[in-house]
Protein backbone atom coordinates (compact mmCIF):
# COMPACT_ATOMS: atom_id res chain seq x y z
CA MET A 1 74.31 65.69 140.48
CA SER A 2 74.08 63.25 137.46
CA ASP A 3 76.32 62.92 135.00
CA SER A 4 73.95 64.30 132.59
CA SER A 5 73.61 67.48 134.41
CA LEU A 6 77.24 67.96 134.74
CA THR A 7 77.41 67.56 130.68
CA PHE A 8 74.61 69.96 130.24
CA LEU A 9 76.37 72.36 132.45
CA ALA A 10 79.71 72.07 130.92
CA GLY A 11 78.07 72.64 127.55
CA ALA A 12 76.25 75.71 128.87
CA ASN A 13 79.44 77.18 129.99
CA THR A 14 81.46 76.32 126.58
CA VAL A 15 78.40 78.37 124.86
CA GLU A 16 78.56 81.27 127.15
CA GLU A 17 82.56 81.30 126.86
CA GLN A 18 81.92 81.36 123.10
CA ARG A 19 79.59 84.03 123.32
CA ALA A 20 82.11 86.25 125.82
CA ARG A 21 84.85 86.05 123.30
CA TRP A 22 82.45 86.90 120.35
CA GLU A 23 81.54 90.11 122.42
CA ARG A 24 85.18 90.94 123.27
CA LYS A 25 86.14 90.50 119.54
CA ARG A 26 83.39 92.46 118.21
CA SER A 27 83.53 95.14 120.83
CA ARG A 28 87.50 95.39 120.00
CA THR A 29 86.18 95.98 116.50
CA ALA A 30 83.88 98.39 116.84
CA LYS A 31 86.07 100.48 118.97
CA GLU A 32 88.60 100.66 115.80
CA LEU A 33 86.17 101.31 113.55
CA LEU A 34 84.99 104.33 115.18
CA GLU A 35 88.61 105.49 115.85
CA THR A 36 89.64 105.07 112.37
CA GLU A 37 86.25 106.78 111.05
CA HIS A 38 87.31 109.85 113.25
CA LYS A 39 90.53 109.87 111.73
CA TYR A 40 89.05 109.29 108.02
CA LEU A 41 86.82 112.22 108.76
CA GLU A 42 89.76 114.39 109.73
CA GLN A 43 91.60 113.66 106.53
CA LEU A 44 88.21 114.07 104.37
CA ASP A 45 87.90 117.43 106.12
CA LEU A 46 91.05 118.41 104.74
CA VAL A 47 89.40 118.47 101.54
CA VAL A 48 85.80 119.17 102.03
CA THR A 49 84.76 121.39 104.72
CA VAL A 50 84.25 122.17 108.10
CA SER A 51 83.74 119.22 110.66
CA ILE A 52 82.90 118.89 114.30
CA LEU A 53 86.37 117.23 114.82
CA ALA A 54 88.36 120.50 113.88
CA PRO A 55 88.70 123.93 114.55
CA SER A 56 86.54 126.25 112.33
CA ASP A 57 89.33 127.54 110.16
CA MET A 58 89.99 124.19 108.28
CA LYS A 59 87.76 125.22 105.14
CA PHE A 60 90.62 124.17 103.14
CA PHE A 61 89.59 123.20 99.41
CA VAL A 62 86.42 122.87 98.30
CA THR A 63 84.05 125.40 101.04
CA ILE A 64 86.81 128.18 99.89
CA LEU A 65 87.06 127.64 96.42
CA LYS A 66 83.08 127.64 96.12
CA ALA A 67 83.21 131.00 98.05
CA LYS A 68 86.03 132.43 96.03
CA GLY A 69 84.83 131.33 92.60
CA THR A 70 88.36 130.22 91.66
CA LEU A 71 87.13 127.25 89.87
CA LYS A 72 83.71 127.05 87.85
CA PRO A 73 81.13 125.01 89.73
CA ALA A 74 81.12 122.61 86.93
CA VAL A 75 85.00 121.95 87.13
CA LEU A 76 84.50 121.59 90.98
CA GLU A 77 82.07 118.92 90.55
CA THR A 78 84.31 117.01 88.21
CA ILE A 79 87.05 117.19 90.73
CA PHE A 80 85.72 116.35 93.77
CA GLY A 81 82.73 114.23 92.65
CA PRO A 82 80.43 113.45 95.61
CA LEU A 83 83.00 113.90 98.16
CA GLU A 84 80.84 116.01 100.41
CA SER A 85 77.95 113.62 100.28
CA ILE A 86 80.71 110.83 100.98
CA TYR A 87 81.97 112.91 103.86
CA SER A 88 78.33 113.66 105.57
CA ALA A 89 77.56 109.75 105.04
CA SER A 90 80.66 109.09 107.30
CA HIS A 91 79.85 111.83 110.01
CA VAL A 92 76.65 110.28 110.59
CA LEU A 93 77.78 106.80 110.78
CA SER A 94 80.28 108.17 113.41
CA LEU A 95 77.72 109.47 115.37
CA HIS A 96 75.52 106.12 115.41
CA LEU A 97 79.10 104.29 116.33
CA GLU A 98 79.41 106.49 119.16
CA ARG A 99 76.11 106.11 120.59
CA GLY A 100 76.69 102.32 120.09
CA ASN A 101 73.83 101.74 117.20
CA LEU A 102 76.01 99.49 115.07
CA GLY A 103 73.48 97.78 113.34
CA SER A 104 71.23 100.42 112.54
CA GLY A 105 74.32 102.97 112.04
CA LEU A 106 75.49 100.37 109.52
CA GLU A 107 72.47 99.59 107.82
CA ASN A 108 71.70 103.62 107.64
CA PHE A 109 75.20 103.99 106.17
CA CYS A 110 75.05 101.41 103.49
CA GLN A 111 72.33 103.43 101.81
CA ASN A 112 75.12 105.61 101.00
CA LEU A 113 77.41 103.18 99.73
CA GLU A 114 76.70 103.63 95.79
CA LEU A 115 78.34 106.81 96.26
CA TYR A 116 81.82 105.06 96.49
CA GLY A 117 81.08 103.41 93.18
CA HIS A 118 80.51 106.73 91.58
CA TYR A 119 83.49 108.11 93.01
CA ALA A 120 85.45 105.60 91.73
CA GLU A 121 84.19 105.88 88.36
CA ASN A 122 84.88 109.74 88.29
CA LEU A 123 88.45 109.76 89.97
CA GLU A 124 90.51 109.11 86.66
CA GLN A 125 88.53 112.27 84.89
CA ALA A 126 88.79 114.14 88.40
CA ASN A 127 92.89 113.62 88.27
CA LYS A 128 92.92 114.47 84.51
CA THR A 129 90.93 117.88 85.22
CA LEU A 130 93.14 118.90 88.45
CA LYS A 131 96.17 118.62 86.22
CA GLU A 132 94.57 120.79 83.66
CA GLN A 133 93.18 123.36 85.99
CA LEU A 134 96.85 123.56 87.74
CA GLY A 135 98.00 123.99 84.11
CA LYS A 136 95.76 126.63 83.30
CA SER A 137 95.01 128.50 86.34
CA LYS A 138 97.56 130.37 88.22
CA SER A 139 95.33 131.48 91.12
CA PHE A 140 94.40 127.95 91.44
CA ARG A 141 97.97 126.50 91.72
CA ARG A 142 99.02 129.27 94.20
CA PHE A 143 95.91 128.40 96.21
CA LYS A 144 96.60 124.73 96.36
CA LYS A 145 100.10 125.06 97.10
CA LEU A 146 99.43 127.75 100.07
CA GLN A 147 96.75 125.11 101.28
CA GLU A 148 99.09 122.05 101.35
CA THR A 149 101.65 123.85 103.20
CA ARG A 150 99.35 124.19 106.32
CA PRO A 151 100.47 121.83 109.21
CA GLN A 152 97.18 119.88 109.15
CA PHE A 153 98.35 118.63 105.73
CA GLN A 154 101.82 117.04 107.13
CA GLY A 155 103.54 116.95 103.80
CA ARG A 156 100.53 115.55 101.63
CA LYS A 157 99.17 116.93 98.88
CA LEU A 158 95.58 117.19 97.23
CA GLU A 159 96.61 114.27 95.27
CA ASP A 160 97.48 112.27 97.76
CA LEU A 161 93.80 112.93 99.60
CA LEU A 162 91.27 112.05 96.67
CA PRO A 163 91.86 108.39 96.74
CA LEU A 164 90.78 108.39 100.30
CA PRO A 165 87.52 107.26 100.22
CA LEU A 166 88.45 104.03 97.81
CA GLN A 167 91.18 103.18 100.55
CA ARG A 168 88.50 103.31 103.26
CA LEU A 169 85.97 101.42 101.31
CA HIS A 170 88.36 98.62 101.45
CA GLN A 171 88.79 98.59 105.07
CA TYR A 172 84.92 98.96 105.68
CA LYS A 173 84.63 95.32 103.92
CA HIS A 174 87.04 94.00 106.69
CA PHE A 175 85.45 95.80 109.58
CA PHE A 176 81.61 95.09 108.71
CA ARG A 177 82.84 91.36 108.10
CA ASP A 178 84.73 90.86 111.37
CA LEU A 179 81.86 92.45 113.15
CA LEU A 180 79.62 89.82 111.55
CA GLU A 181 81.76 87.06 112.41
CA ASN A 182 81.84 88.16 115.92
CA THR A 183 78.13 88.40 116.35
CA SER A 184 75.51 85.73 117.42
CA PRO A 185 73.15 84.41 114.84
CA ASP A 186 70.63 84.92 117.40
CA SER A 187 71.48 88.44 118.06
CA ALA A 188 68.83 91.14 116.79
CA GLU A 189 71.99 93.15 114.94
CA TYR A 190 72.97 89.97 112.92
CA GLN A 191 70.91 90.22 110.02
CA LYS A 192 71.61 94.07 109.78
CA LEU A 193 75.02 93.51 110.07
CA ALA A 194 74.90 90.67 107.34
CA LYS A 195 72.71 92.82 104.91
CA ALA A 196 75.95 95.42 105.53
CA VAL A 197 78.57 92.85 104.74
CA LYS A 198 76.61 91.97 101.29
CA SER A 199 76.55 95.80 100.32
CA VAL A 200 79.98 96.51 100.87
CA SER A 201 80.87 93.47 99.17
CA GLU A 202 79.30 94.31 95.98
CA VAL A 203 80.53 98.22 96.12
CA SER A 204 83.91 96.99 96.40
CA GLN A 205 83.69 94.70 93.36
CA TRP A 206 81.89 97.52 91.10
CA VAL A 207 84.90 99.26 92.36
CA GLN A 208 87.47 96.85 91.72
CA ASP A 209 85.87 96.08 88.14
CA ILE A 210 86.34 100.11 87.59
CA ILE A 211 90.11 99.71 88.60
CA HIS A 212 90.67 96.66 86.73
CA LYS A 213 89.32 98.20 83.42
CA ARG A 214 91.13 101.37 83.92
CA GLU A 215 94.63 99.68 84.36
CA ASN A 216 93.61 97.24 81.15
CA SER A 217 93.00 100.46 79.27
CA LEU A 218 96.23 101.81 80.20
CA GLN A 219 98.28 99.03 79.44
CA LEU A 220 96.48 98.61 75.90
CA LEU A 221 97.51 102.37 75.35
CA ARG A 222 101.21 101.73 76.45
CA VAL A 223 101.34 98.55 73.89
CA GLN A 224 99.96 100.85 71.19
CA LYS A 225 102.54 103.27 71.72
CA LEU A 226 105.25 101.02 71.63
CA LEU A 227 104.25 99.60 67.97
CA LYS A 228 105.52 101.45 65.12
CA GLY A 229 102.65 102.91 63.01
CA GLN A 230 98.98 102.58 63.47
CA LYS A 231 98.38 99.43 61.15
CA THR A 232 98.03 97.17 64.17
CA GLN A 233 95.03 98.36 66.36
CA VAL A 234 95.66 97.24 70.04
CA LEU A 235 93.08 99.65 71.46
CA THR A 236 89.91 97.87 70.83
CA PRO A 237 86.54 97.76 72.72
CA GLY A 238 86.33 94.39 74.86
CA ARG A 239 90.14 93.66 74.81
CA TRP A 240 92.10 92.62 78.01
CA TYR A 241 95.96 92.63 78.02
CA ILE A 242 97.25 89.25 79.85
CA ARG A 243 100.84 89.34 79.24
CA GLU A 244 104.28 90.01 77.49
CA GLY A 245 107.73 88.92 77.34
CA TRP A 246 110.70 87.78 75.00
CA LEU A 247 110.36 83.92 73.66
CA LEU A 248 112.82 82.29 70.79
CA VAL A 249 110.99 81.41 67.81
CA VAL A 250 112.06 77.96 66.23
CA PRO A 251 112.10 78.32 62.46
CA SER A 252 110.79 75.00 60.48
CA LYS A 253 113.75 75.39 58.13
CA GLY A 254 117.14 74.73 60.58
CA GLU A 255 117.61 78.57 60.33
CA GLU A 256 118.59 80.31 63.56
CA LEU A 257 116.21 81.03 66.37
CA LYS A 258 114.65 84.21 66.17
CA ARG A 259 114.15 86.09 69.52
CA ARG A 260 110.77 88.04 69.26
CA MET A 261 108.76 90.19 71.71
CA PHE A 262 105.20 88.38 72.25
CA PHE A 263 101.89 90.32 73.76
CA LEU A 264 99.01 88.27 74.78
CA PHE A 265 95.50 89.55 74.96
CA SER A 266 92.20 88.08 75.49
CA ASP A 267 91.41 87.52 72.00
CA ILE A 268 94.94 87.87 70.10
CA PHE A 269 98.50 86.93 70.01
CA ILE A 270 100.92 89.28 68.53
CA SER A 271 104.44 88.82 67.41
CA THR A 272 107.02 91.72 67.15
CA LYS A 273 110.73 92.64 66.50
CA PRO A 274 112.63 95.65 67.51
CA CYS A 275 112.96 98.33 65.19
CA HIS A 276 116.45 99.14 63.77
CA PRO A 277 118.32 100.90 66.60
CA LEU A 278 119.39 104.12 64.47
CA HIS A 279 116.02 104.63 63.20
CA PRO A 280 115.32 108.64 63.34
CA LEU A 281 111.76 107.88 64.50
CA ASN A 282 111.14 104.46 65.65
CA SER A 283 114.40 103.30 67.21
CA ASN A 284 112.69 102.20 70.88
CA LYS A 285 109.63 101.00 69.21
CA LEU A 286 108.85 97.42 67.85
CA ALA A 287 107.24 96.42 64.54
CA CYS A 288 104.44 94.09 64.47
CA GLN A 289 105.41 90.67 62.72
CA ALA A 290 101.99 89.07 62.79
CA VAL A 291 99.09 88.74 64.58
CA TYR A 292 97.31 85.59 65.47
CA LEU A 293 93.29 85.14 66.38
CA LEU A 294 93.25 83.11 69.75
CA HIS A 295 89.91 81.48 68.72
CA GLN A 296 91.82 79.66 65.88
CA CYS A 297 94.79 78.51 68.32
CA ILE A 298 95.61 74.59 69.67
CA VAL A 299 98.14 75.13 72.31
CA ASP A 300 100.54 72.15 72.98
CA LYS A 301 103.80 71.97 75.28
CA VAL A 302 106.38 70.04 73.04
CA PHE A 303 108.70 69.77 76.10
CA GLY A 304 109.16 71.23 79.77
CA HIS A 305 107.09 68.66 81.47
CA THR A 306 109.65 67.46 83.87
CA GLN A 307 112.32 69.37 85.75
CA SER A 308 114.57 70.45 82.52
CA GLN A 309 116.00 73.46 81.52
CA GLY A 310 113.51 75.62 79.64
CA GLY A 311 110.75 74.15 77.33
CA LEU A 312 109.04 74.40 73.79
CA LEU A 313 105.34 75.15 73.02
CA SER A 314 103.44 74.35 69.86
CA LEU A 315 100.93 77.08 68.66
CA SER A 316 98.86 75.56 65.75
CA PHE A 317 97.05 77.92 63.41
CA PRO A 318 94.88 77.14 60.44
CA HIS A 319 97.84 78.08 57.92
CA LYS A 320 100.63 78.34 60.30
CA THR A 321 102.37 76.68 63.31
CA LEU A 322 104.60 78.58 65.64
CA LEU A 323 107.09 76.73 67.58
CA LEU A 324 108.18 79.28 70.84
CA MET A 325 110.86 78.51 73.24
CA SER A 326 112.68 79.67 76.44
CA SER A 327 115.44 78.63 78.21
CA ASP A 328 113.27 79.22 81.80
CA GLN A 329 110.85 76.58 82.54
CA GLN A 330 109.27 78.81 84.67
CA ASP A 331 108.79 81.23 82.02
CA ILE A 332 107.49 78.81 79.48
CA ASN A 333 105.11 77.05 81.78
CA ASP A 334 103.72 80.52 82.74
CA TRP A 335 102.98 81.10 79.16
CA TYR A 336 101.32 77.56 78.70
CA ARG A 337 98.82 78.07 81.17
CA SER A 338 98.17 81.64 80.06
CA LEU A 339 97.73 80.67 76.18
CA THR A 340 95.77 77.82 77.39
CA ALA A 341 93.53 79.84 79.76
CA ALA A 342 92.66 82.56 77.08
CA VAL A 343 91.75 80.33 74.32
CA ARG A 344 89.75 78.03 76.69
CA GLN A 345 87.80 81.31 77.68
CA LEU A 346 87.29 82.42 73.95
CA LYS A 347 86.05 78.73 73.06
CA ALA A 348 83.53 78.82 76.35
C-alpha cells in the first residue's frame, strides 16, 4: 500500500473518531436535557396543574384556585402569567426528546420561547400582587400555607417556584449550544439546532435586559430614599446607576480634607454629606451638596499611575474643578475607569 493511501486512511480514521466523539457528547447532552426537563416539569407541576409525571392529586395551585374561585381570574393571570402555556410547551418538548426527535423538537419548542420573555416582564408585578393578596385574603393565605406543607414541596414556598422558568431558560442556552457544538455541520439537524441557539440567545438577552432594568430601578429608588428631601430627583427615565462610595475632597484653599459620599450615574455625579446624627427625621440620610452634569466633565488622574498609596482625580466642569482623593489605589483606579467610561459614553 502506498504512502498516500496510508495517509488517506489515517485521515479518514481521524474524521470518524471526531464524529464518534461528537456523537457521544451529543448523546450525553441530549440525555441530560431530557432528565432535567422531566425534573423541571415536576417542579412546574407543583404550581400549575396535573402532569403525566405526577399522580392526579397534585393539582396544587392554579387548577384548584380556578375551581374554587379563591382569587379573581385577573388576579390569577397577574400572579401566574403564561405559566400554563410554558408548562404545555415543555411537556411537548419532553415528548419529542423521549422519541429522539431532537432537531424538530427544539425547532417546535423555540416557537414558544417568547413566553419566557413575557413571563420575565410580568414577574415583578406577579410577586407584588401575590404579596398583596396574601395580606388581603385570609382564605388564600391559608390555602397557600396548606399546599406548601405537602411533602412534594420539600419545604419550598410558592415564591421559590415562580422564578423557575427564568432559571430554566439559562439552562436551555447552555444545553442548546452544547448540542450544536457536538453536531456535525453536515447533519440534517445542524441548521435546526443553530436556529434554536439563536432563538434562545435572543430571548435570554431580552430577559437579561428586563432584569437589568429592574435592578437599576431598585438602585435609583434606594438612592432617592437615602437623600434628604425631594429636591434632587434621582428617579429619571433613561438614567442608570453605576457606583457609589466615599472619597476625600481636596479643598482649593488649604482647608481640611472633606469626606463625602459620591453617587455616579450615567448622566450625573452627585456629592453628598451625612445629615446630623441627632436630626429627628434625617439622622440616617444624606444631604445633597451638588449635582454635576457628566457631559460637561473632563476627567484626569493627577497621581496614582504607579504602585503608590492611593491617588488623586481631577474632575473639571465649566465653573468648578473637583479634586478627589483616596488612600486606596485600587479604589481610585476603579473610580477613574467608571468616570471616564460614563463621560465617553455620553459624548459618543
